[in-house]
Short mmCIF file of C-alpha atoms in Angstrom, two decimals:
data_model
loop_
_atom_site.label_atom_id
_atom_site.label_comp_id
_atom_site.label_asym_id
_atom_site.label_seq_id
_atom_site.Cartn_x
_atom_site.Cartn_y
_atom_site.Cartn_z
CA UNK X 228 17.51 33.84 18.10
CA UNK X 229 16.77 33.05 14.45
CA UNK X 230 15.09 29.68 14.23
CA UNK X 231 15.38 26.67 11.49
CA UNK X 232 11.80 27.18 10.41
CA UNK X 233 12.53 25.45 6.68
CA UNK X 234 14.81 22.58 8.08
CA UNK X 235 13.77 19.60 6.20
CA UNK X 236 11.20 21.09 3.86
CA UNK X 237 12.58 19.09 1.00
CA UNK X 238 11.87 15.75 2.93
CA UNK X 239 8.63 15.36 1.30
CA UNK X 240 7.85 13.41 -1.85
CA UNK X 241 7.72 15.67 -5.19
CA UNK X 242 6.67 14.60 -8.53
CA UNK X 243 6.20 16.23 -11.80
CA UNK X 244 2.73 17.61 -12.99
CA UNK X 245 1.84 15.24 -15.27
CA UNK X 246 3.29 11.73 -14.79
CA UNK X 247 4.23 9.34 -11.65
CA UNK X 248 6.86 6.68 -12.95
CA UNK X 249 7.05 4.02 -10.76
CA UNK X 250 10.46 1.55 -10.85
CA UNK X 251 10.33 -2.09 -9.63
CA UNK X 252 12.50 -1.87 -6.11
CA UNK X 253 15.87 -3.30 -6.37
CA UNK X 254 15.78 -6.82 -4.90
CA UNK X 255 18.31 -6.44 -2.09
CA UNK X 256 15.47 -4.52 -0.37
CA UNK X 257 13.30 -7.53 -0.23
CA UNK X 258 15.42 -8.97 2.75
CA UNK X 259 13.80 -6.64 4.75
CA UNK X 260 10.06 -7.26 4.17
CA UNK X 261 7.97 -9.99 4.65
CA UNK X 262 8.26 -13.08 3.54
CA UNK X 263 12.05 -12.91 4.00
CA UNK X 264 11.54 -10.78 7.40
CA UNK X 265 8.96 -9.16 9.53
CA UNK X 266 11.01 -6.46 11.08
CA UNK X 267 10.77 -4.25 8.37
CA UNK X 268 14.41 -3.33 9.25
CA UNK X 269 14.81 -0.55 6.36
CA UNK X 270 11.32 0.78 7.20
CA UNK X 271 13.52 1.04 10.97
CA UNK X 272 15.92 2.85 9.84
CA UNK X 273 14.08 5.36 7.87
CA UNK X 274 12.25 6.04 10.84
CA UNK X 275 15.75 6.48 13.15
CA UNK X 276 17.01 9.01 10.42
CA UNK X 277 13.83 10.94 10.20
CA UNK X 278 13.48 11.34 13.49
CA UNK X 279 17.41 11.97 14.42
CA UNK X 280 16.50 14.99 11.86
CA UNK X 281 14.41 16.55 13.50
CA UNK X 282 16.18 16.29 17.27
CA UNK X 283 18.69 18.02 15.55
CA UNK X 284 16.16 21.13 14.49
CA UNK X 285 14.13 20.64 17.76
CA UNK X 286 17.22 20.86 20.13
CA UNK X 287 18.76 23.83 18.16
CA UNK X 288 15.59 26.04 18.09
CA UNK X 289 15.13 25.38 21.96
CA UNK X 290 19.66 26.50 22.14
CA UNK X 291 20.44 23.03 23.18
CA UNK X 292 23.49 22.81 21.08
CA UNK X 293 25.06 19.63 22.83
CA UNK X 294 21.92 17.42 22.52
CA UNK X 295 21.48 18.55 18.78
CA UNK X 296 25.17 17.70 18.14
CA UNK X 297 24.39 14.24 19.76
CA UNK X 298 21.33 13.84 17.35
CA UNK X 299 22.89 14.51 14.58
CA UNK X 300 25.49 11.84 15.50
CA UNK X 301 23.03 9.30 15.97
CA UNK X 302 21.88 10.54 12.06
CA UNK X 303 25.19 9.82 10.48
CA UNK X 304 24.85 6.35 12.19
CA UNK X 305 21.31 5.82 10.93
CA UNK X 306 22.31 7.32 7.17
CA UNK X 307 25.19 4.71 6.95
CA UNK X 308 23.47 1.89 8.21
CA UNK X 309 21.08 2.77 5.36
CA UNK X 310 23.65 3.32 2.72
CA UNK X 311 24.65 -0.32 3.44
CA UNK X 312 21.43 -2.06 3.58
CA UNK X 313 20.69 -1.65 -0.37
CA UNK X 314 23.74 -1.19 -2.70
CA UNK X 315 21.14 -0.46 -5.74
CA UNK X 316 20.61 2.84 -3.60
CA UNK X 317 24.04 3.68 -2.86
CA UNK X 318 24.23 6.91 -5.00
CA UNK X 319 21.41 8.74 -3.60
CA UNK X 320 23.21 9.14 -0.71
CA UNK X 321 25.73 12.03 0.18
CA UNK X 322 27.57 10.62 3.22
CA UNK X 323 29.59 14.18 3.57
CA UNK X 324 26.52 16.07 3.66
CA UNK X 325 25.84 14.61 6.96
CA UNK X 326 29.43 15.74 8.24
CA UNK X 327 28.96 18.90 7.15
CA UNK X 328 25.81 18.97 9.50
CA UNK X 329 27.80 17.82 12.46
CA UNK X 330 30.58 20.10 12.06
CA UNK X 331 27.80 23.26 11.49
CA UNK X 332 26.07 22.17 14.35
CA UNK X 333 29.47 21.79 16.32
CA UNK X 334 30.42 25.43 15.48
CA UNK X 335 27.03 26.47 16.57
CA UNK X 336 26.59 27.97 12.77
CA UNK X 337 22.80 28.25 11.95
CA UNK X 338 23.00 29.38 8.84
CA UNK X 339 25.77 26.45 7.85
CA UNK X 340 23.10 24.02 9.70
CA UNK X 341 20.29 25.24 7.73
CA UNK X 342 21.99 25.02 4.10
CA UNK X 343 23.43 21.51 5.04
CA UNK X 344 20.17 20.46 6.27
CA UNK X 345 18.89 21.65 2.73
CA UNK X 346 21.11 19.64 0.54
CA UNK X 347 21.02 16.58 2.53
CA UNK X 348 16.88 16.46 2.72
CA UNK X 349 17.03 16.83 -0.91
CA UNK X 350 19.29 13.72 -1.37
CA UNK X 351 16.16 12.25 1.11
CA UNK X 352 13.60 13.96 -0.99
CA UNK X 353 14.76 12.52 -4.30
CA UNK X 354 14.95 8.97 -3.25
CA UNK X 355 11.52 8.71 -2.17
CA UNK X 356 10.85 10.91 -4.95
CA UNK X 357 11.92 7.88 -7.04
CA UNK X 358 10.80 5.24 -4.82
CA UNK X 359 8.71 5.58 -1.96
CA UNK X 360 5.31 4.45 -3.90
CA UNK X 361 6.85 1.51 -5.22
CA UNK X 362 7.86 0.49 -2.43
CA UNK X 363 4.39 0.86 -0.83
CA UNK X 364 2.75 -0.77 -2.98
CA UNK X 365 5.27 -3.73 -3.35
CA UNK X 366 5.98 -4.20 0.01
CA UNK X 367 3.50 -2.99 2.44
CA UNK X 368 0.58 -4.70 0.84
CA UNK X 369 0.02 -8.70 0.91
CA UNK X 370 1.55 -10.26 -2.14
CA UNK X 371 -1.92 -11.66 -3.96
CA UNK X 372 -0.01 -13.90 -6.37
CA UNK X 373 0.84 -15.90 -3.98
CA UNK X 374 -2.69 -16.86 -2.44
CA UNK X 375 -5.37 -19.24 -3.95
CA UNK X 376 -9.01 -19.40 -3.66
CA UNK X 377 -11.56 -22.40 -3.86
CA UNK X 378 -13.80 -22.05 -6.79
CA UNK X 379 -17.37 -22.98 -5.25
CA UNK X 380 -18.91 -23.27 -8.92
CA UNK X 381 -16.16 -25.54 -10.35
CA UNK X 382 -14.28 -26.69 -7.21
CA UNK X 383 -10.80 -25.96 -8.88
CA UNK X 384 -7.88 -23.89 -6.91
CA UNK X 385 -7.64 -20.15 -8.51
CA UNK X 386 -4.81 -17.19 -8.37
CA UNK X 387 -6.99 -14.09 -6.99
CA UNK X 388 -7.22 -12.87 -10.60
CA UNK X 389 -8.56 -15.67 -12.42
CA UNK X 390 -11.45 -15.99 -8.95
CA UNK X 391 -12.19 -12.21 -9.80
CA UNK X 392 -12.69 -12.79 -13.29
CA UNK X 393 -14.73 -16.04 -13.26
CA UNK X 394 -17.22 -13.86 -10.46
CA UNK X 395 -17.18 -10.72 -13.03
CA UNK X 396 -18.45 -13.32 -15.56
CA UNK X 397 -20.91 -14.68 -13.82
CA UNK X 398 -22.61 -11.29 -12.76
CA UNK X 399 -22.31 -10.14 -16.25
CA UNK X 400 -23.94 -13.38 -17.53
CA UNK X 401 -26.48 -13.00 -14.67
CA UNK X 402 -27.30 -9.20 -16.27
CA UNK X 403 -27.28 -10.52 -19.69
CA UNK X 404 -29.17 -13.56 -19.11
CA UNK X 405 -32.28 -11.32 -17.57
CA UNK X 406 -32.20 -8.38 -19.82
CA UNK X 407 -32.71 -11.28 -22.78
CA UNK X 408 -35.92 -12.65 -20.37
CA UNK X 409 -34.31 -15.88 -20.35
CA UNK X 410 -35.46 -16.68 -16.62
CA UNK X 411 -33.87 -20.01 -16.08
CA UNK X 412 -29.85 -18.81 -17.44
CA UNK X 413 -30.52 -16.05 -15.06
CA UNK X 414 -31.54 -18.53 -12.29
CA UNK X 415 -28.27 -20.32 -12.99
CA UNK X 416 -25.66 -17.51 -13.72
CA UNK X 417 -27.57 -15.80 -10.53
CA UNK X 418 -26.93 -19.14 -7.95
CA UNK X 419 -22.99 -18.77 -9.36
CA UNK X 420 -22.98 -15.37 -8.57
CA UNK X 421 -24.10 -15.87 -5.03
CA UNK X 422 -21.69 -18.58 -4.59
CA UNK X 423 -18.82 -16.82 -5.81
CA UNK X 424 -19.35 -13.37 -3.62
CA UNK X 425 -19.80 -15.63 -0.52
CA UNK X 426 -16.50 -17.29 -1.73
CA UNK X 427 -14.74 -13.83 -1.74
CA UNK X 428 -14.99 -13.99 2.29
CA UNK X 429 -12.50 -16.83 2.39
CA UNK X 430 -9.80 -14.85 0.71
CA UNK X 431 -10.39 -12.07 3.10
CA UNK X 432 -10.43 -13.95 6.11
CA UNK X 433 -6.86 -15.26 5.34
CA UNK X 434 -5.35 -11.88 5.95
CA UNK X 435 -8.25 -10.06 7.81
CA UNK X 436 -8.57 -12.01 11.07
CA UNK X 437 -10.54 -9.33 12.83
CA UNK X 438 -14.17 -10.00 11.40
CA UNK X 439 -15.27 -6.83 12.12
CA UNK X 440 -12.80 -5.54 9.54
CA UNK X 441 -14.96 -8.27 6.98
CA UNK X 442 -17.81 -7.06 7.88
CA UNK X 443 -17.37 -3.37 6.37
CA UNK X 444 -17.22 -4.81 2.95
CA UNK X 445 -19.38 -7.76 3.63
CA UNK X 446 -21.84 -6.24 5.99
CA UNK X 447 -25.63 -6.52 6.68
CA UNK X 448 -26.68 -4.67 3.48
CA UNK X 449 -24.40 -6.92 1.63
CA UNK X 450 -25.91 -10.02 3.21
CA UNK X 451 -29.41 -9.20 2.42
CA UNK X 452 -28.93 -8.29 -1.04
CA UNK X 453 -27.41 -11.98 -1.70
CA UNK X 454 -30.40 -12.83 -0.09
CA UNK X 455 -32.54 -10.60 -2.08
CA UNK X 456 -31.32 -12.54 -5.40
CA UNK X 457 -31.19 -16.11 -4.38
CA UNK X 458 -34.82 -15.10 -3.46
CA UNK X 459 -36.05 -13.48 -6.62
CA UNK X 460 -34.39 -15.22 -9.05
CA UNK X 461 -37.02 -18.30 -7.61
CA UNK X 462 -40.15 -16.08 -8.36
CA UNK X 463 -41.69 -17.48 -11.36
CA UNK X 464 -41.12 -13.97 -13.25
CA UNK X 465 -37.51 -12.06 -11.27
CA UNK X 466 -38.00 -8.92 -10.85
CA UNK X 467 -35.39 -7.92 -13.45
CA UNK X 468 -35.24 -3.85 -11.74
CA UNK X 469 -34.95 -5.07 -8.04
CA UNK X 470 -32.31 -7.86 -8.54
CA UNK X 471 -30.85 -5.01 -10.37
CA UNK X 472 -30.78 -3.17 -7.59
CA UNK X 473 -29.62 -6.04 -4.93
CA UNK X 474 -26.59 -6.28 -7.73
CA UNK X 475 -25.65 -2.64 -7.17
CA UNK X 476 -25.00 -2.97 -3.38
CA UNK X 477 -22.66 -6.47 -4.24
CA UNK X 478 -21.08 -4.03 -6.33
CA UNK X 479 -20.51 -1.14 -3.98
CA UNK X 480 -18.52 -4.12 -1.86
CA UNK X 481 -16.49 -4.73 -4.65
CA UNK X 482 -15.34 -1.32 -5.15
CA UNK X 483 -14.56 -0.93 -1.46
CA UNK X 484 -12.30 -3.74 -1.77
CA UNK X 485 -10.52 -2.65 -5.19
CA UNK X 486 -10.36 0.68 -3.95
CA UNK X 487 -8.12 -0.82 -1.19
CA UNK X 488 -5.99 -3.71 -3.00
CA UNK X 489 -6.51 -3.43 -6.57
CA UNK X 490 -4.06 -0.95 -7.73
CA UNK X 491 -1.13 -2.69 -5.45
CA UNK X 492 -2.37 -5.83 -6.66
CA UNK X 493 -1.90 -4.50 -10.65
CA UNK X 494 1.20 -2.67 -9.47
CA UNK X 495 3.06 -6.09 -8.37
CA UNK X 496 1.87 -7.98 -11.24
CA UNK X 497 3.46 -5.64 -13.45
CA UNK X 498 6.80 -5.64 -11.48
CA UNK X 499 6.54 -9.94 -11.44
CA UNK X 500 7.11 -9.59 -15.63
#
């Protein structure tokens, strides 16, 4: 018996060569993420029809006609619930596409299954073509402009953004401060970096609650290298090359943090304007 070996190929996300354009999600699809709900209800139903999709392949390749015909009944029920859930979406999908399945897979007609399987993946395929990483990044990612931190320099309440960029300008100034050999700038732009890194654990803590999750981006190295400044920067001449050095590893936690929540964090900004 032939077998549906390229059923659902086109469910997959496909982008051109050269550019990803991103568009802000419609806002009906907010109802189904957090803050307005934490059942992720459209993530749900994604799920349903994806899977529904493949009992129907898995059933017909082992002959079990009945029990694909019943999967790809519970798929028309998934793909309308979804239809529903966010009008902005409406024309991506092809409701008679999916009765085309059911009646190919009710005639027991592979080759009718497989080209109506096709077209209706791509009608899948496009949407998260379109969407999908938007969505991500929107969605499935804490919303950062909605969380304050506690300056520990100047004991004011700051967006994310504006913490990030006071700490960037105090390890710059730090940098600055010792490659001009003036010791006691250094001593002071070095105290507010070491401040405003420990500060960064608050932040973290509010989402992270596991502390061993903390502690890969602020781990022993980390620890000891704020330790390793506050301690040289008291020497009566720093050693300019090994706070240097100490600065590097506060670094390397900053990048595994931006590597992780930077780009949604840009991403949602740029949808909030």
């Amino acid at each position: 018996m032939k077998k549906i070996l390229v059923l659902f190929a086109t469910l997959g996300l496909s982008f051109g060569a050269d550019q990803v354009i991103l568009k802000k999600p419609p806002v009906s699809l907010g109802k189904y993420y957090p803050p307005q709900s934490n059942r992720f209800e459209y993530v749900s139903v994604m799920h349903e029809m994806s899977t529904a999709f493949y009992g129907v392949r898995l059933n017909i390749n082992e002959g079990r006609w009945d029990m694909a015909l019943d999967w790809a009944n519970r798929l028309k029920d998934a793909y309308t619930r979804a239809q529903n859930m966010v009008p902005e979406w409406k024309n991506y999908f092809k409701p008679a596409l999916v009765d085309e399945l059911i009646n190919a897979v009710r005639a027991k007609n592979l080759d009718q299954v497989i080209k109506a399987s096709k077209e209706l993946g791509e009608t899948c395929a496009k949407c998260h073509a379109e969407n999908q990483i938007a969505v991500k990044l929107v969605y499935h990612y804490p919303p950062f402009a909605t969380l304050k931190m506690e300056d520990p320099v100047e004991f004011v309440q700051l967006s994310p953004k504006e913490y990030m960029k006071k700490l960037s300008d105090s390890m710059k100034a730090l940098r600055i401060s010792l490659l001009q050999g003036d010791v006691q700038k250094a001593r002071e732009a070095g105290e507010q970096v070491v401040e405003r890194v420990k500060g960064t654990e608050a932040i973290c803590s509010k989402c992270h609650t596991d502390k061993t999750v903390v502690d890969r981006i602020h781990g022993k190295d980390h620890e000891q290298a704020l330790a390793s400044i506050q301690k040289l920067l008291k020497e009566p001449q720093p050693n300019r090359d090994a706070i240097f050095k100490a600065m590097s590893v506060i670094g390397q936690s900053c990048n595994k943090c931006h590597n992780l929540h930077l780009v949604p964090a840009m991403v949602q900004e740029a949808f909030r304007k």
